[in-house]
Each structure stands twice: as C-alpha cells, then as structure tokens.
PDB file of C-alpha atoms in Angstrom:
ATOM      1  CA  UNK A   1      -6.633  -9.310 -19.904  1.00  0.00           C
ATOM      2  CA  UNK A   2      -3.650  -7.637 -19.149  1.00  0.00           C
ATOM      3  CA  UNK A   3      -2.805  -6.810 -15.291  1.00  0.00           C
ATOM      4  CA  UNK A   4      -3.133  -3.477 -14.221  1.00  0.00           C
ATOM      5  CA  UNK A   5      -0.311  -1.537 -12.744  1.00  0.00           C
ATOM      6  CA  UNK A   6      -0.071  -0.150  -9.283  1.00  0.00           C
ATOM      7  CA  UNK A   7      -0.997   3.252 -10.708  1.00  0.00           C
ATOM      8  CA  UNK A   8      -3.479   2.309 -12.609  1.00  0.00           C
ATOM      9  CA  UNK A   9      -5.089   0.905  -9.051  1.00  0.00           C
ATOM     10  CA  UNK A  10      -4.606   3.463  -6.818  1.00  0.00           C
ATOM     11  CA  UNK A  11      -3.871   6.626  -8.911  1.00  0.00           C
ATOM     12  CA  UNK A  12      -2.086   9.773  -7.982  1.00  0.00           C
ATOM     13  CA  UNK A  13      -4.220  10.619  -5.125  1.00  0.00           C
ATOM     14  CA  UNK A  14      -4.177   7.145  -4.097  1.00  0.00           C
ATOM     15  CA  UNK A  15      -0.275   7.069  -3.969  1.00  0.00           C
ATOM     16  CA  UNK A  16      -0.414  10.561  -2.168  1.00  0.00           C
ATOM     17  CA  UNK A  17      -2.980   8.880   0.473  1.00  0.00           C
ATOM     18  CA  UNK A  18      -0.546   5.907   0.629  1.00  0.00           C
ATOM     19  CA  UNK A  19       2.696   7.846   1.332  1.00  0.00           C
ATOM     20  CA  UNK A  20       0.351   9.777   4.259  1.00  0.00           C
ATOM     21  CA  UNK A  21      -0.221   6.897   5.729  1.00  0.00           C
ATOM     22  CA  UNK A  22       2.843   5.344   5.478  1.00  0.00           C
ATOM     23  CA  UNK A  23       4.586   8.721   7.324  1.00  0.00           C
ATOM     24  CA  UNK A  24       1.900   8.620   9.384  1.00  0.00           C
ATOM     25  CA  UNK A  25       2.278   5.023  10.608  1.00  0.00           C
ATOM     26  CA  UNK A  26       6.283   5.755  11.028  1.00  0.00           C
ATOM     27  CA  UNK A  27       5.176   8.652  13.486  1.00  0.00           C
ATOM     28  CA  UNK A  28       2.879   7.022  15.232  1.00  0.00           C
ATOM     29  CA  UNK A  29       4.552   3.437  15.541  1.00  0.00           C
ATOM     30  CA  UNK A  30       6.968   3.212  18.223  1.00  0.00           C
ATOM     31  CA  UNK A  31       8.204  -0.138  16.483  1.00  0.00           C
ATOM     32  CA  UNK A  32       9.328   2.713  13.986  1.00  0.00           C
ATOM     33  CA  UNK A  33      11.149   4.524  16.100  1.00  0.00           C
ATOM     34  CA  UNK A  34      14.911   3.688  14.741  1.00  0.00           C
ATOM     35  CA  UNK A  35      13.947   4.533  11.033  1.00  0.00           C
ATOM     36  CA  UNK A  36      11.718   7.572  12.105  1.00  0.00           C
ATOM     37  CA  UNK A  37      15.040   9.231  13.599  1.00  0.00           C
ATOM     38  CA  UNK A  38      16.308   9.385  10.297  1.00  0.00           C
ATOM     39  CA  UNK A  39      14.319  11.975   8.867  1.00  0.00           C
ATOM     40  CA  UNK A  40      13.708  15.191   9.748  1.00  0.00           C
ATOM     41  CA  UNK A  41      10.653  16.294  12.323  1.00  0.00           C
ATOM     42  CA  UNK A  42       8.811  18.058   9.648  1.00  0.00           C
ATOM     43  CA  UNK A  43       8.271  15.276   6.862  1.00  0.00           C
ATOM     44  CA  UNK A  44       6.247  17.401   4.114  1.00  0.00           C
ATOM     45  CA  UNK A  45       9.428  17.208   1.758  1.00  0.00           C
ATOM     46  CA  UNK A  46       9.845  13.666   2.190  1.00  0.00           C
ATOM     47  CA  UNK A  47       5.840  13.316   1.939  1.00  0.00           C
ATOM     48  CA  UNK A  48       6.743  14.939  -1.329  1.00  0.00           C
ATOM     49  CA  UNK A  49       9.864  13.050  -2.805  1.00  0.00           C
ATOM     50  CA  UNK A  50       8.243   9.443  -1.959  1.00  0.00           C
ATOM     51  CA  UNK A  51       5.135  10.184  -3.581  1.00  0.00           C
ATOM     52  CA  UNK A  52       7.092  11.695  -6.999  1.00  0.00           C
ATOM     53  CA  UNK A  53       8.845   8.823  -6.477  1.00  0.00           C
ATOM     54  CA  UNK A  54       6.212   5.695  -5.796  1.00  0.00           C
ATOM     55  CA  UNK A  55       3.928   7.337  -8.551  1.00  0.00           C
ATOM     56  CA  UNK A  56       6.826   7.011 -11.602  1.00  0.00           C
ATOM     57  CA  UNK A  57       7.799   3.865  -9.838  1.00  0.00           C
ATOM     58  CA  UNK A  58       3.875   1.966  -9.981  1.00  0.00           C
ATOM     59  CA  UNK A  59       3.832   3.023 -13.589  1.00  0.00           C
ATOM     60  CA  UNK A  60       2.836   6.496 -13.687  1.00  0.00           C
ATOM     61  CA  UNK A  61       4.334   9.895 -14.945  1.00  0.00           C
ATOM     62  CA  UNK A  62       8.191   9.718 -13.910  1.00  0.00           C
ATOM     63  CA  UNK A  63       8.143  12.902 -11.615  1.00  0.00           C
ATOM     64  CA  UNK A  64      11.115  12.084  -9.266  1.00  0.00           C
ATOM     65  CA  UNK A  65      13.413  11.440 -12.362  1.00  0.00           C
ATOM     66  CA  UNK A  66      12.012  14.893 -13.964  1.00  0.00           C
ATOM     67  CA  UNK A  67      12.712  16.277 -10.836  1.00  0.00           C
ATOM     68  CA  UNK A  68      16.109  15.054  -9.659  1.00  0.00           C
ATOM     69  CA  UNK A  69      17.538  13.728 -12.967  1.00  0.00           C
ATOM     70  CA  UNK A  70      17.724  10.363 -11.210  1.00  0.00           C
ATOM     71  CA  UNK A  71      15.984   7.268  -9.965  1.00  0.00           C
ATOM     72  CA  UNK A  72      18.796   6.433  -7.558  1.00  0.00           C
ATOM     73  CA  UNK A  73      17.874   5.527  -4.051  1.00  0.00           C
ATOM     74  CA  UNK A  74      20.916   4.821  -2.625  1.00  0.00           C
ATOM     75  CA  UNK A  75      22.796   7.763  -2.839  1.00  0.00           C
ATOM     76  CA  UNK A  76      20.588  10.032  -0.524  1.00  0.00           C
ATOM     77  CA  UNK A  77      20.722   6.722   2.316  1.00  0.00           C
ATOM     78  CA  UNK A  78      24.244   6.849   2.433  1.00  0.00           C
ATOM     79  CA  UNK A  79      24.762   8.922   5.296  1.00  0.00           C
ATOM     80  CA  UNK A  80      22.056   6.686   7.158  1.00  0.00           C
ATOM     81  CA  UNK A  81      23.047   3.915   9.566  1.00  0.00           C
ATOM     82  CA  UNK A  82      20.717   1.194   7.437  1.00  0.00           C
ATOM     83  CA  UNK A  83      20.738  -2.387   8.420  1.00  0.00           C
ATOM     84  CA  UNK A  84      17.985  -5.598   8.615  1.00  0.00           C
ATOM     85  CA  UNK A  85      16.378  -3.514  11.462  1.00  0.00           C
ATOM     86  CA  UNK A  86      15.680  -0.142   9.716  1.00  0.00           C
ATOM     87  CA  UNK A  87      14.789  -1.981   6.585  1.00  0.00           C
ATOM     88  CA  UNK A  88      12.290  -3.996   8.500  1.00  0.00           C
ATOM     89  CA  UNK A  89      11.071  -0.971  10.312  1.00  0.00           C
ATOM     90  CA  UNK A  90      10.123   0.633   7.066  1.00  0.00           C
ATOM     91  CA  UNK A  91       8.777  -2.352   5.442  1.00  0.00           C
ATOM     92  CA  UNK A  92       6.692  -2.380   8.552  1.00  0.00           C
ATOM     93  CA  UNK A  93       5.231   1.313   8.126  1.00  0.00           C
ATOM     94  CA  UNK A  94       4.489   0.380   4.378  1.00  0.00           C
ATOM     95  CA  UNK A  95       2.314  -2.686   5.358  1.00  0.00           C
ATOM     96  CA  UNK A  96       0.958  -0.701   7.832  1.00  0.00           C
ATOM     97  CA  UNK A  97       0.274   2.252   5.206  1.00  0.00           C
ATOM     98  CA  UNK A  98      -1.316  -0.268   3.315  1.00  0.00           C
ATOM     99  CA  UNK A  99      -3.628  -1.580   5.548  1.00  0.00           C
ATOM    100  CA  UNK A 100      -4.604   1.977   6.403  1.00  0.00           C
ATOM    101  CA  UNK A 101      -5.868   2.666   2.888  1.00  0.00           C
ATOM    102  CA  UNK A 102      -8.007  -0.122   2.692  1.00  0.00           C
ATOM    103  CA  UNK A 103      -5.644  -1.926  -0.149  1.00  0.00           C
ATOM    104  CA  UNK A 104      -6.996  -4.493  -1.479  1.00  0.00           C
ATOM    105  CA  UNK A 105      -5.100  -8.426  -1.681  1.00  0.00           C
ATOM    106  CA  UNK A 106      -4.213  -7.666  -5.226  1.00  0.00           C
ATOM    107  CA  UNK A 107      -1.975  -4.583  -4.409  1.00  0.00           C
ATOM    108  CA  UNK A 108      -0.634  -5.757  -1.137  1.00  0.00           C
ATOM    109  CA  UNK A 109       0.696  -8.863  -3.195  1.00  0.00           C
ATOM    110  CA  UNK A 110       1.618  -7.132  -5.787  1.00  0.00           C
ATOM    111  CA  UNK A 111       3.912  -4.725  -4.276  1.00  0.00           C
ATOM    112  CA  UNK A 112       4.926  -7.292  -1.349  1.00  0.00           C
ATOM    113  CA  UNK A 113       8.136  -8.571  -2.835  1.00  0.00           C
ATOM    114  CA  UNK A 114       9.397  -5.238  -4.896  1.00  0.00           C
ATOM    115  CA  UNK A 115       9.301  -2.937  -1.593  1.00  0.00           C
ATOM    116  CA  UNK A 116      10.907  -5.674  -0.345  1.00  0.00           C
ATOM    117  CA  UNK A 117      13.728  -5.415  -2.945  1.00  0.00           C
ATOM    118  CA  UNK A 118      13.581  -1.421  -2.429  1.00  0.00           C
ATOM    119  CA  UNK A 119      14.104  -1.331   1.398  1.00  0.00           C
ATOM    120  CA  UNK A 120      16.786  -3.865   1.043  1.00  0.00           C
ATOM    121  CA  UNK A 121      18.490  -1.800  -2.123  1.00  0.00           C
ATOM    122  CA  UNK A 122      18.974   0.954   0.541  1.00  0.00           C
ATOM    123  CA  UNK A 123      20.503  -1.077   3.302  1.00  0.00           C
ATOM    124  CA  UNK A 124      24.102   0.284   3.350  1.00  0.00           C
ATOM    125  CA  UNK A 125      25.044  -2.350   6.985  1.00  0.00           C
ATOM    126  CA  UNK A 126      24.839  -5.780   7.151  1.00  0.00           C
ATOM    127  CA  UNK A 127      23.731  -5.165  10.822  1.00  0.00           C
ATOM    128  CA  UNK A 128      21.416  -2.881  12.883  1.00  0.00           C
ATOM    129  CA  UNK A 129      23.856  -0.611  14.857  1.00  0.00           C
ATOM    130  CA  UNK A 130      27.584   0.746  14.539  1.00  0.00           C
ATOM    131  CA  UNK A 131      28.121  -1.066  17.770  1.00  0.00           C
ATOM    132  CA  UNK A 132      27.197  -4.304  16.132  1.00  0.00           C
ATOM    133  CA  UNK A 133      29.626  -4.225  13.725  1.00  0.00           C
ATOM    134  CA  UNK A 134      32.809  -2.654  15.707  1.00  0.00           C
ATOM    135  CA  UNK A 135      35.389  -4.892  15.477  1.00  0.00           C
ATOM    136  CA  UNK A 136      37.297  -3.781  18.661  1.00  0.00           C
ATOM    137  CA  UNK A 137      33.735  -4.790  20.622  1.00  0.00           C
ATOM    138  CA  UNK A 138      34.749  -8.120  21.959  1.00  0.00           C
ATOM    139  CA  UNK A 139      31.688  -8.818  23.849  1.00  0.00           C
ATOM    140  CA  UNK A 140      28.355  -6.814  24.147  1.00  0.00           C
ATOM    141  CA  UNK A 141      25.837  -7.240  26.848  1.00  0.00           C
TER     142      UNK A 141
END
C-alpha cells in the first residue's frame, strides 16, 4: 500500500483549517509573541499565501508557484530578524495548529521533521536578537 500524502489526509479544507489554527495559535500564544511581530495585524493575506503554499507543498495542486512563479521561502524572510528563537516560536504555533485540528499521529509524524527543515530554511541569524550578535557588545546583562 502506498502512503498517503499530507493532502491526501487532510485535503484543501483541511490545510485551510490547519493554517487557521496555526495563525490562530501565533495570536493567541504569548510564547509567540517574537514571531507574531513579524507579520502584519491583519493576517488574511498571509492566511492566504501559507495555505497556497502548504497545499502544493503536502502534494496537492501547486497554487503558490502558479501564483508567485516561485516556491522560494527565503526571499520574502529576508528582511526578518530570524534566529533559533523565531524558528522555534513558529514550529511551536504549527504543533500547536496541529493539535487544534485533531491531527492524527500519522500526520504529526509525518510532517514533524520537514517543518522542521522549513522553519530552519528561513532562519537568516544564527542567534535570536541583533543585540546577540553585535560584535561591539562586550558584555550583556
């Protein structure tokens, strides 16, 4: 039997729901709060792009490349302070997100690792804050 694809589990609406949850958790999360900055206070175009995005990326229709012309994720971080923290913070609104929609092991495994790999892809610092990586910041404290 051959394993089924993210998509094929949860479907567009499923992926929509997911993404909800997921910018819903980042609102709501106060643990969130450095990664929630980022992004503007209205988040239905972001809603929007992540969903295109996640759906083509789980092995559905490839709306964010139809869209944009890329797959790129980097590019659009760039001008985002992104180190372990924020990366962590997100990864910690998509577990949450999961958890909210009732995903089952299967899915949470599945994806574990590769969000993993995508929150990290977008990490642009190798630490948390531009004050952490100053170099004329002798001591902090």
């Amino acid at each position: 039997m051959t394993a089924r694809s993210p998509y094929e589990i949860l479907g567009e609406d499923g992926i929509g729901e997911l993404v909800d949850a997921f910018y819903d958790a980042m609102d709501e999360m106060p643990q969130a709060a450095r990664v929630r900055a980022m992004h503007k206070e209205n988040l239905d175009e972001i809603r929007d792009k992540l969903k295109d995005y996640l759906t083509g990326w789980m092995g559905g229709p490839p709306l964010y490349h139809r869209k944009t012309g890329t797959v790129c994720l980097t590019d659009p971080h760039d001008p985002y302070w992104i180190g372990p923290r924020e990366r962590d913070q997100w990864l910690l609104c998509m577990d949450e997100a999961l958890e909210r929609i009732s995903a089952s092991d299967e899915l949470k495994n599945m994806l574990k690792e590769p969000m993993y790999r995508i929150a990290d892809t977008v990490r642009n610092r190798q630490s948390s804050s531009e004050r952490d990586e100053d170099p004329n910041i002798i001591a902090v404290g």
